[in-house]
mmCIF file of C-alpha atoms in Angstrom:
data_model
loop_
_atom_site.group_PDB
_atom_site.id
_atom_site.type_symbol
_atom_site.label_atom_id
_atom_site.label_comp_id
_atom_site.label_asym_id
_atom_site.label_seq_id
_atom_site.Cartn_x
_atom_site.Cartn_y
_atom_site.Cartn_z
ATOM 1 C CA MET M 1 -24.536 -18.299 -11.516
ATOM 2 C CA ALA M 2 -23.839 -15.660 -14.149
ATOM 3 C CA ALA M 3 -26.416 -13.309 -12.656
ATOM 4 C CA ARG M 4 -24.975 -13.783 -9.160
ATOM 5 C CA THR M 5 -21.443 -13.108 -10.417
ATOM 6 C CA LEU M 6 -22.598 -9.916 -12.150
ATOM 7 C CA HIS M 7 -24.429 -8.909 -8.997
ATOM 8 C CA LEU M 8 -21.308 -9.326 -6.894
ATOM 9 C CA PHE M 9 -19.131 -7.513 -9.453
ATOM 10 C CA CYS M 10 -21.440 -4.495 -9.296
ATOM 11 C CA PHE M 11 -20.948 -4.365 -5.556
ATOM 12 C CA LEU M 12 -17.175 -4.590 -5.865
ATOM 13 C CA VAL M 13 -16.928 -1.825 -8.434
ATOM 14 C CA CYS M 14 -19.699 0.509 -7.264
ATOM 15 C CA SER M 15 -20.039 -0.041 -3.545
ATOM 16 C CA LEU M 16 -16.757 -1.083 -1.969
ATOM 17 C CA ALA M 17 -15.549 2.493 -1.663
ATOM 18 C CA ILE M 18 -18.616 3.184 0.542
ATOM 19 C CA ILE M 19 -19.513 6.435 -1.164
ATOM 20 C CA LYS M 20 -22.855 7.954 -1.984
ATOM 21 C CA SER M 21 -23.366 7.193 -5.676
ATOM 22 C CA GLU M 22 -26.148 6.370 -8.092
ATOM 23 C CA CYS M 23 -25.237 2.698 -8.217
ATOM 24 C CA ALA M 24 -25.238 2.380 -4.424
ATOM 25 C CA LYS M 25 -28.052 4.591 -3.209
ATOM 26 C CA ASP M 26 -30.650 1.816 -3.346
ATOM 27 C CA LEU M 27 -28.520 -0.696 -1.425
ATOM 28 C CA GLY M 28 -29.396 0.600 2.040
ATOM 29 C CA SER M 29 -27.148 2.627 4.328
ATOM 30 C CA TYR M 30 -26.550 3.321 8.010
ATOM 31 C CA ASN M 31 -24.017 5.195 10.130
ATOM 32 C CA VAL M 32 -21.348 3.466 12.195
ATOM 33 C CA THR M 33 -19.508 5.290 14.979
ATOM 34 C CA LYS M 34 -15.702 5.212 15.153
ATOM 35 C CA THR M 35 -13.538 3.045 17.353
ATOM 36 C CA ILE M 36 -10.491 5.028 18.527
ATOM 37 C CA LEU M 37 -7.279 3.135 19.300
ATOM 38 C CA LYS M 38 -5.957 5.280 22.125
ATOM 39 C CA ASN M 39 -3.448 2.626 23.179
ATOM 40 C CA ALA M 40 -1.825 2.841 19.716
ATOM 41 C CA VAL M 41 -0.393 6.277 20.564
ATOM 42 C CA SER M 42 2.155 4.769 22.959
ATOM 43 C CA LYS M 43 3.420 2.662 20.056
ATOM 44 C CA GLY M 44 3.816 5.699 17.849
ATOM 45 C CA ALA M 45 0.937 4.661 15.605
ATOM 46 C CA VAL M 46 -0.714 8.022 14.997
ATOM 47 C CA CYS M 47 -2.259 10.123 12.231
ATOM 48 C CA LEU M 48 -0.607 13.102 10.562
ATOM 49 C CA ASP M 49 -1.625 15.418 13.388
ATOM 50 C CA GLY M 50 -0.712 12.954 16.130
ATOM 51 C CA SER M 51 -4.279 11.834 16.823
ATOM 52 C CA PRO M 52 -4.844 8.096 17.423
ATOM 53 C CA PRO M 53 -5.919 5.871 14.517
ATOM 54 C CA ALA M 54 -9.534 4.800 14.209
ATOM 55 C CA TYR M 55 -11.834 2.488 12.329
ATOM 56 C CA HIS M 56 -15.568 1.850 12.017
ATOM 57 C CA PHE M 57 -16.717 -1.622 13.000
ATOM 58 C CA GLU M 58 -20.072 -3.359 12.618
ATOM 59 C CA PRO M 59 -20.127 -6.893 14.132
ATOM 60 C CA GLY M 60 -21.330 -9.826 12.065
ATOM 61 C CA PHE M 61 -24.377 -11.863 12.969
ATOM 62 C CA GLY M 62 -26.069 -15.172 12.239
ATOM 63 C CA LYS M 63 -24.146 -17.357 9.789
ATOM 64 C CA GLY M 64 -21.830 -14.459 8.962
ATOM 65 C CA VAL M 65 -20.446 -14.079 12.461
ATOM 66 C CA GLY M 66 -17.222 -15.840 11.470
ATOM 67 C CA ASN M 67 -16.628 -13.858 8.274
ATOM 68 C CA TRP M 68 -14.699 -10.576 8.041
ATOM 69 C CA ILE M 69 -14.080 -7.863 5.479
ATOM 70 C CA VAL M 70 -11.526 -5.204 6.390
ATOM 71 C CA GLN M 71 -11.194 -2.210 4.094
ATOM 72 C CA LEU M 72 -8.363 0.314 3.925
ATOM 73 C CA SER M 73 -9.922 3.581 2.811
ATOM 74 C CA GLY M 74 -8.354 5.773 0.182
ATOM 75 C CA GLY M 75 -7.942 9.452 -0.569
ATOM 76 C CA ALA M 76 -4.785 10.153 -2.601
ATOM 77 C CA TRP M 77 -1.486 10.977 -0.854
ATOM 78 C CA CYS M 78 0.418 13.948 0.535
ATOM 79 C CA THR M 79 3.933 14.318 -0.845
ATOM 80 C CA ASN M 80 5.122 17.505 0.864
ATOM 81 C CA VAL M 81 4.624 19.346 4.147
ATOM 82 C CA THR M 82 2.053 21.769 2.801
ATOM 83 C CA GLU M 83 -0.119 19.018 1.309
ATOM 84 C CA CYS M 84 0.014 17.070 4.569
ATOM 85 C CA GLN M 85 -0.978 20.111 6.628
ATOM 86 C CA ASP M 86 -3.876 20.708 4.248
ATOM 87 C CA ARG M 87 -5.051 17.139 4.816
ATOM 88 C CA ILE M 88 -5.373 17.833 8.538
ATOM 89 C CA LEU M 89 -7.549 20.809 7.763
ATOM 90 C CA ASP M 90 -9.652 18.588 5.484
ATOM 91 C CA LYS M 91 -10.506 16.664 8.684
ATOM 92 C CA ASN M 92 -11.291 13.229 7.155
ATOM 93 C CA VAL M 93 -7.867 12.330 5.772
ATOM 94 C CA GLY M 94 -5.332 13.733 8.224
ATOM 95 C CA SER M 95 -6.916 13.315 11.625
ATOM 96 C CA THR M 96 -9.486 11.272 13.532
ATOM 97 C CA ASN M 97 -10.466 14.086 15.879
ATOM 98 C CA PHE M 98 -13.410 15.202 13.801
ATOM 99 C CA THR M 99 -15.839 12.854 12.004
ATOM 100 C CA ASP M 100 -17.499 10.470 14.488
ATOM 101 C CA SER M 101 -19.442 8.244 12.126
ATOM 102 C CA TRP M 102 -19.176 6.840 8.640
ATOM 103 C CA THR M 103 -21.870 5.729 6.224
ATOM 104 C CA PHE M 104 -21.936 1.993 5.485
ATOM 105 C CA GLN M 105 -23.772 0.987 2.329
ATOM 106 C CA GLY M 106 -23.480 -1.186 -0.776
ATOM 107 C CA ILE M 107 -21.302 -4.171 0.025
ATOM 108 C CA TYR M 108 -21.455 -3.032 3.671
ATOM 109 C CA SER M 109 -25.249 -2.944 3.755
ATOM 110 C CA GLU M 110 -27.117 -5.166 6.233
ATOM 111 C CA ASN M 111 -29.964 -5.613 3.748
ATOM 112 C CA PRO M 112 -29.944 -9.319 2.731
ATOM 113 C CA THR M 113 -31.899 -8.579 -0.440
ATOM 114 C CA ALA M 114 -29.533 -5.892 -1.670
ATOM 115 C CA ASN M 115 -26.377 -7.509 -0.312
ATOM 116 C CA PRO M 116 -26.926 -11.286 -0.045
ATOM 117 C CA ASP M 117 -23.227 -12.203 -0.005
ATOM 118 C CA PHE M 118 -21.920 -9.989 2.789
ATOM 119 C CA TYR M 119 -24.885 -8.492 4.663
ATOM 120 C CA ASN M 120 -24.155 -10.402 7.905
ATOM 121 C CA TRP M 121 -20.331 -10.267 7.860
ATOM 122 C CA ASN M 122 -18.130 -8.415 10.333
ATOM 123 C CA LYS M 123 -17.362 -5.175 8.495
ATOM 124 C CA VAL M 124 -14.412 -2.858 9.197
ATOM 125 C CA PHE M 125 -13.641 0.449 7.515
ATOM 126 C CA VAL M 126 -10.162 1.662 8.476
ATOM 127 C CA ARG M 127 -9.780 5.443 8.469
ATOM 128 C CA TYR M 128 -7.014 6.781 6.221
ATOM 129 C CA CYS M 129 -5.305 9.546 8.189
ATOM 130 C CA ASP M 130 -1.595 9.179 7.464
ATOM 131 C CA GLY M 131 -1.388 10.429 3.862
ATOM 132 C CA GLY M 132 1.150 7.798 2.915
ATOM 133 C CA ALA M 133 -1.006 4.810 1.987
ATOM 134 C CA PHE M 134 -0.374 3.099 5.332
ATOM 135 C CA THR M 135 3.366 2.765 4.518
ATOM 136 C CA GLY M 136 5.151 5.532 6.458
ATOM 137 C CA ASP M 137 7.407 4.990 9.440
ATOM 138 C CA VAL M 138 9.443 8.053 10.445
ATOM 139 C CA GLU M 139 10.427 8.331 14.106
ATOM 140 C CA TYR M 140 11.407 11.995 14.060
ATOM 141 C CA VAL M 141 8.675 14.604 14.437
ATOM 142 C CA ASP M 142 9.428 18.190 13.419
ATOM 143 C CA HIS M 143 8.393 20.414 16.354
ATOM 144 C CA VAL M 144 7.368 23.193 13.950
ATOM 145 C CA THR M 145 4.975 21.208 11.747
ATOM 146 C CA ASN M 146 4.131 18.482 14.284
ATOM 147 C CA LEU M 147 3.534 16.117 11.333
ATOM 148 C CA HIS M 148 3.754 12.383 11.961
ATOM 149 C CA PHE M 149 4.427 9.879 9.192
ATOM 150 C CA ARG M 150 3.402 6.560 10.739
ATOM 151 C CA GLY M 151 1.033 4.815 8.368
ATOM 152 C CA ALA M 152 2.737 1.398 8.589
ATOM 153 C CA ARG M 153 2.393 1.474 12.363
ATOM 154 C CA ILE M 154 -1.310 2.339 12.026
ATOM 155 C CA PHE M 155 -1.882 -0.768 9.921
ATOM 156 C CA GLU M 156 -0.217 -2.979 12.538
ATOM 157 C CA ALA M 157 -2.071 -1.368 15.420
ATOM 158 C CA VAL M 158 -5.436 -1.816 13.708
ATOM 159 C CA MET M 159 -4.718 -5.431 12.860
ATOM 160 C CA GLU M 160 -3.677 -6.181 16.438
ATOM 161 C CA ASP M 161 -6.909 -4.708 17.766
ATOM 162 C CA LEU M 162 -9.093 -6.533 15.242
ATOM 163 C CA LEU M 163 -7.420 -9.865 15.939
ATOM 164 C CA ALA M 164 -8.329 -9.442 19.594
ATOM 165 C CA LYS M 165 -11.923 -8.617 18.630
ATOM 166 C CA GLY M 166 -12.328 -11.969 16.837
ATOM 167 C CA LEU M 167 -10.605 -11.630 13.487
ATOM 168 C CA LYS M 168 -8.117 -14.315 14.553
ATOM 169 C CA ASN M 169 -10.995 -16.829 14.571
ATOM 170 C CA ALA M 170 -12.337 -15.876 11.123
ATOM 171 C CA LYS M 171 -13.569 -18.575 8.787
ATOM 172 C CA ASN M 172 -13.395 -16.244 5.772
ATOM 173 C CA ALA M 173 -11.482 -12.975 5.614
ATOM 174 C CA ILE M 174 -11.032 -10.314 2.958
ATOM 175 C CA LEU M 175 -8.557 -7.447 3.053
ATOM 176 C CA ALA M 176 -9.779 -4.781 0.661
ATOM 177 C CA GLY M 177 -8.666 -1.321 -0.363
ATOM 178 C CA SER M 178 -9.952 1.427 -2.597
ATOM 179 C CA SER M 179 -7.979 4.108 -4.472
ATOM 180 C CA ALA M 180 -4.874 4.954 -2.399
ATOM 181 C CA GLY M 181 -5.874 2.081 -0.128
ATOM 182 C CA GLY M 182 -5.397 -0.338 -3.011
ATOM 183 C CA TYR M 183 -1.604 -0.428 -2.924
ATOM 184 C CA PRO M 184 -1.286 -1.208 0.811
ATOM 185 C CA THR M 185 -3.881 -3.933 0.310
ATOM 186 C CA MET M 186 -1.485 -5.581 -2.130
ATOM 187 C CA LEU M 187 1.568 -4.737 -0.025
ATOM 188 C CA TYR M 188 0.140 -6.291 3.152
ATOM 189 C CA CYS M 189 -1.882 -9.055 1.504
ATOM 190 C CA ASP M 190 0.441 -11.934 2.411
ATOM 191 C CA HIS M 191 1.116 -10.412 5.819
ATOM 192 C CA PHE M 192 -2.630 -10.286 6.461
ATOM 193 C CA ARG M 193 -2.779 -13.955 5.509
ATOM 194 C CA SER M 194 0.049 -14.796 7.930
ATOM 195 C CA LEU M 195 -1.928 -13.209 10.790
ATOM 196 C CA LEU M 196 -4.699 -15.740 10.196
ATOM 197 C CA PRO M 197 -3.035 -19.181 10.177
ATOM 198 C CA ASN M 198 -6.260 -20.930 11.127
ATOM 199 C CA THR M 199 -8.519 -19.191 8.627
ATOM 200 C CA PRO M 200 -9.395 -21.508 5.699
ATOM 201 C CA ARG M 201 -10.036 -18.742 3.151
ATOM 202 C CA VAL M 202 -8.182 -15.427 3.026
ATOM 203 C CA LYS M 203 -8.309 -13.175 -0.045
ATOM 204 C CA CYS M 204 -7.488 -9.620 -1.010
ATOM 205 C CA LEU M 205 -9.308 -7.158 -3.231
ATOM 206 C CA VAL M 206 -8.083 -3.928 -4.855
ATOM 207 C CA ASP M 207 -10.807 -1.561 -5.976
ATOM 208 C CA SER M 208 -9.854 1.407 -8.208
ATOM 209 C CA GLY M 209 -6.283 1.419 -6.903
ATOM 210 C CA TYR M 210 -4.209 -0.141 -9.666
ATOM 211 C CA PHE M 211 -2.223 2.760 -11.121
ATOM 212 C CA ILE M 212 0.012 1.625 -13.954
ATOM 213 C CA HIS M 213 3.491 2.677 -15.044
ATOM 214 C CA VAL M 214 2.633 3.874 -18.549
ATOM 215 C CA LYS M 215 4.983 3.367 -21.484
ATOM 216 C CA ASN M 216 5.497 7.017 -22.420
ATOM 217 C CA PRO M 217 8.312 8.435 -20.201
ATOM 218 C CA MET M 218 6.775 11.904 -20.080
ATOM 219 C CA GLN M 219 3.376 10.577 -19.060
ATOM 220 C CA ALA M 220 4.939 8.153 -16.555
ATOM 221 C CA SER M 221 6.705 10.990 -14.787
ATOM 222 C CA GLY M 222 3.489 12.082 -13.036
ATOM 223 C CA PHE M 223 3.200 9.047 -10.817
ATOM 224 C CA GLU M 224 6.986 8.616 -10.585
ATOM 225 C CA LYS M 225 7.302 12.069 -9.000
ATOM 226 C CA ILE M 226 4.397 11.376 -6.655
ATOM 227 C CA TYR M 227 5.847 8.072 -5.465
ATOM 228 C CA ASN M 228 9.388 9.378 -5.153
ATOM 229 C CA SER M 229 8.249 12.301 -2.997
ATOM 230 C CA LEU M 230 5.942 10.041 -0.976
ATOM 231 C CA LEU M 231 8.659 7.542 -0.164
ATOM 232 C CA THR M 232 11.121 10.307 0.754
ATOM 233 C CA LEU M 233 8.678 12.182 3.022
ATOM 234 C CA HIS M 234 7.050 9.196 4.709
ATOM 235 C CA GLY M 235 10.085 6.913 4.946
ATOM 236 C CA SER M 236 8.088 4.228 3.180
ATOM 237 C CA THR M 237 10.941 2.325 1.530
ATOM 238 C CA LYS M 238 11.385 0.019 4.509
ATOM 239 C CA ALA M 239 7.773 -1.156 4.072
ATOM 240 C CA LEU M 240 8.228 -2.141 0.435
ATOM 241 C CA PRO M 241 8.999 -5.769 -0.490
ATOM 242 C CA LYS M 242 12.745 -6.424 -0.712
ATOM 243 C CA SER M 243 11.979 -8.801 -3.584
ATOM 244 C CA CYS M 244 11.235 -5.642 -5.581
ATOM 245 C CA THR M 245 13.542 -2.990 -4.093
ATOM 246 C CA SER M 246 16.534 -5.302 -4.595
ATOM 247 C CA LYS M 247 15.895 -5.195 -8.333
ATOM 248 C CA MET M 248 14.739 -1.642 -9.043
ATOM 249 C CA ASN M 249 14.460 1.866 -7.700
ATOM 250 C CA PRO M 250 12.078 1.854 -4.691
ATOM 251 C CA PRO M 251 9.557 4.368 -6.173
ATOM 252 C CA LEU M 252 9.008 1.946 -9.054
ATOM 253 C CA CYS M 253 7.970 -0.684 -6.509
ATOM 254 C CA PHE M 254 4.979 1.480 -5.699
ATOM 255 C CA PHE M 255 3.540 0.523 -9.072
ATOM 256 C CA PRO M 256 1.462 -2.655 -8.449
ATOM 257 C CA GLU M 257 2.680 -4.311 -11.647
ATOM 258 C CA ASN M 258 6.215 -4.447 -10.225
ATOM 259 C CA MET M 259 5.345 -6.301 -7.046
ATOM 260 C CA GLN M 260 2.106 -8.220 -7.646
ATOM 261 C CA GLN M 261 3.943 -11.312 -8.924
ATOM 262 C CA HIS M 262 5.325 -11.883 -5.456
ATOM 263 C CA ILE M 263 1.893 -12.053 -3.789
ATOM 264 C CA LYS M 264 0.882 -15.599 -2.917
ATOM 265 C CA THR M 265 -2.535 -14.927 -1.404
ATOM 266 C CA PRO M 266 -5.465 -14.877 -3.906
ATOM 267 C CA LEU M 267 -5.789 -11.314 -5.182
ATOM 268 C CA PHE M 268 -8.644 -9.733 -7.122
ATOM 269 C CA ILE M 269 -8.442 -6.410 -8.923
ATOM 270 C CA ALA M 270 -11.300 -4.167 -10.129
ATOM 271 C CA MET M 271 -10.095 -1.172 -12.139
ATOM 272 C CA SER M 272 -11.716 1.028 -14.750
ATOM 273 C CA ALA M 273 -9.888 1.411 -18.046
ATOM 274 C CA PHE M 274 -10.704 5.119 -17.815
ATOM 275 C CA ASP M 275 -9.897 5.812 -14.175
ATOM 276 C CA TYR M 276 -10.415 9.476 -13.327
ATOM 277 C CA TYR M 277 -7.252 9.982 -11.274
ATOM 278 C CA GLN M 278 -5.032 7.900 -13.519
ATOM 279 C CA ILE M 279 -6.069 9.762 -16.663
ATOM 280 C CA LYS M 280 -5.488 13.176 -15.050
ATOM 281 C CA THR M 281 -2.054 12.176 -13.762
ATOM 282 C CA THR M 282 -0.744 10.495 -16.891
ATOM 283 C CA ILE M 283 -2.564 11.506 -20.095
ATOM 284 C CA ASP M 284 -3.826 15.000 -19.580
ATOM 285 C CA PRO M 285 -5.025 17.014 -16.513
ATOM 286 C CA ASN M 286 -8.265 17.742 -18.398
ATOM 287 C CA ALA M 287 -8.686 14.444 -20.235
ATOM 288 C CA ASP M 288 -11.148 13.064 -17.713
ATOM 289 C CA ARG M 289 -13.664 15.672 -18.832
ATOM 290 C CA CYS M 290 -13.478 14.608 -22.459
ATOM 291 C CA VAL M 291 -14.130 11.003 -21.458
ATOM 292 C CA GLU M 292 -17.176 12.038 -19.462
ATOM 293 C CA ASN M 293 -18.489 14.279 -22.247
ATOM 294 C CA ARG M 294 -17.328 12.042 -25.110
ATOM 295 C CA THR M 295 -15.407 14.886 -26.720
ATOM 296 C CA CYS M 296 -11.885 13.455 -26.692
ATOM 297 C CA THR M 297 -9.634 14.411 -29.581
ATOM 298 C CA GLU M 298 -7.918 11.864 -31.771
ATOM 299 C CA CYS M 299 -4.663 12.706 -30.022
ATOM 300 C CA GLN M 300 -6.177 11.940 -26.626
ATOM 301 C CA ASN M 301 -7.761 8.722 -27.885
ATOM 302 C CA LYS M 302 -4.429 7.645 -29.275
ATOM 303 C CA ALA M 303 -2.825 8.257 -25.878
ATOM 304 C CA PHE M 304 -5.488 6.125 -24.196
ATOM 305 C CA ARG M 305 -4.945 3.256 -26.613
ATOM 306 C CA GLY M 306 -1.171 3.496 -26.250
ATOM 307 C CA ASN M 307 -1.299 2.992 -22.494
#
């Protein structure tokens, strides 16, 4: 049992993000074409550039045909017009008009030896193209920038389509999210559960997306500024739980620690103590290098321990 648990944990930490890495390269990989939700456009569920949302879907088979894992992909956030326009140019995080396929591997592998727990499940990788962690909902579109902030609508449109494809009949279902996809996984965890009233087991998993509100006010300002700008630009406040926003400033509700206690659905979190993005944003823009090279100063080590 211990070996199996360790095996699964390695998948969750190393493979859930579906990236090409040393710990995942031997797990088997294959490309999955995108499914474009053209009918979502009429509902206003569109990417930053107005293109329709998309996901990559590989149907389950055998005994796994009734099991589903749905992952919200990550990729930071855009907190101003320039950043959001740059994301469109980056192609993978602001639009679905470009990349046609995505590499599935690790926990998404169909190799039963490498991935015995999930190899035959229905697997869904939701493209992240709104820049606001699937939380935005602004009706107005500036005719100059043509930027759309509709991440919350994208989530609903994708769920509606997946339910019709068989998710509503799932025996087991997992909503997962990596990096910037981690927060919406927590935010929509109970909602995801409510969409599956007949599913015996529904759980949520956050992978590398638990960014904390550190104690030091100066260090905490990094994420505070990001979240404040994000909520203002994307109109995300309406998506946040009222159980949190009624007690504190909405940007603070973007920190998982301030809203996780309200989640009723089983939630699992995998987060490195030395997360690359978190260290750069809070401790020191260059501190991630010292961790990698083991050259951190005593001052930097003290900052790590203090947070």
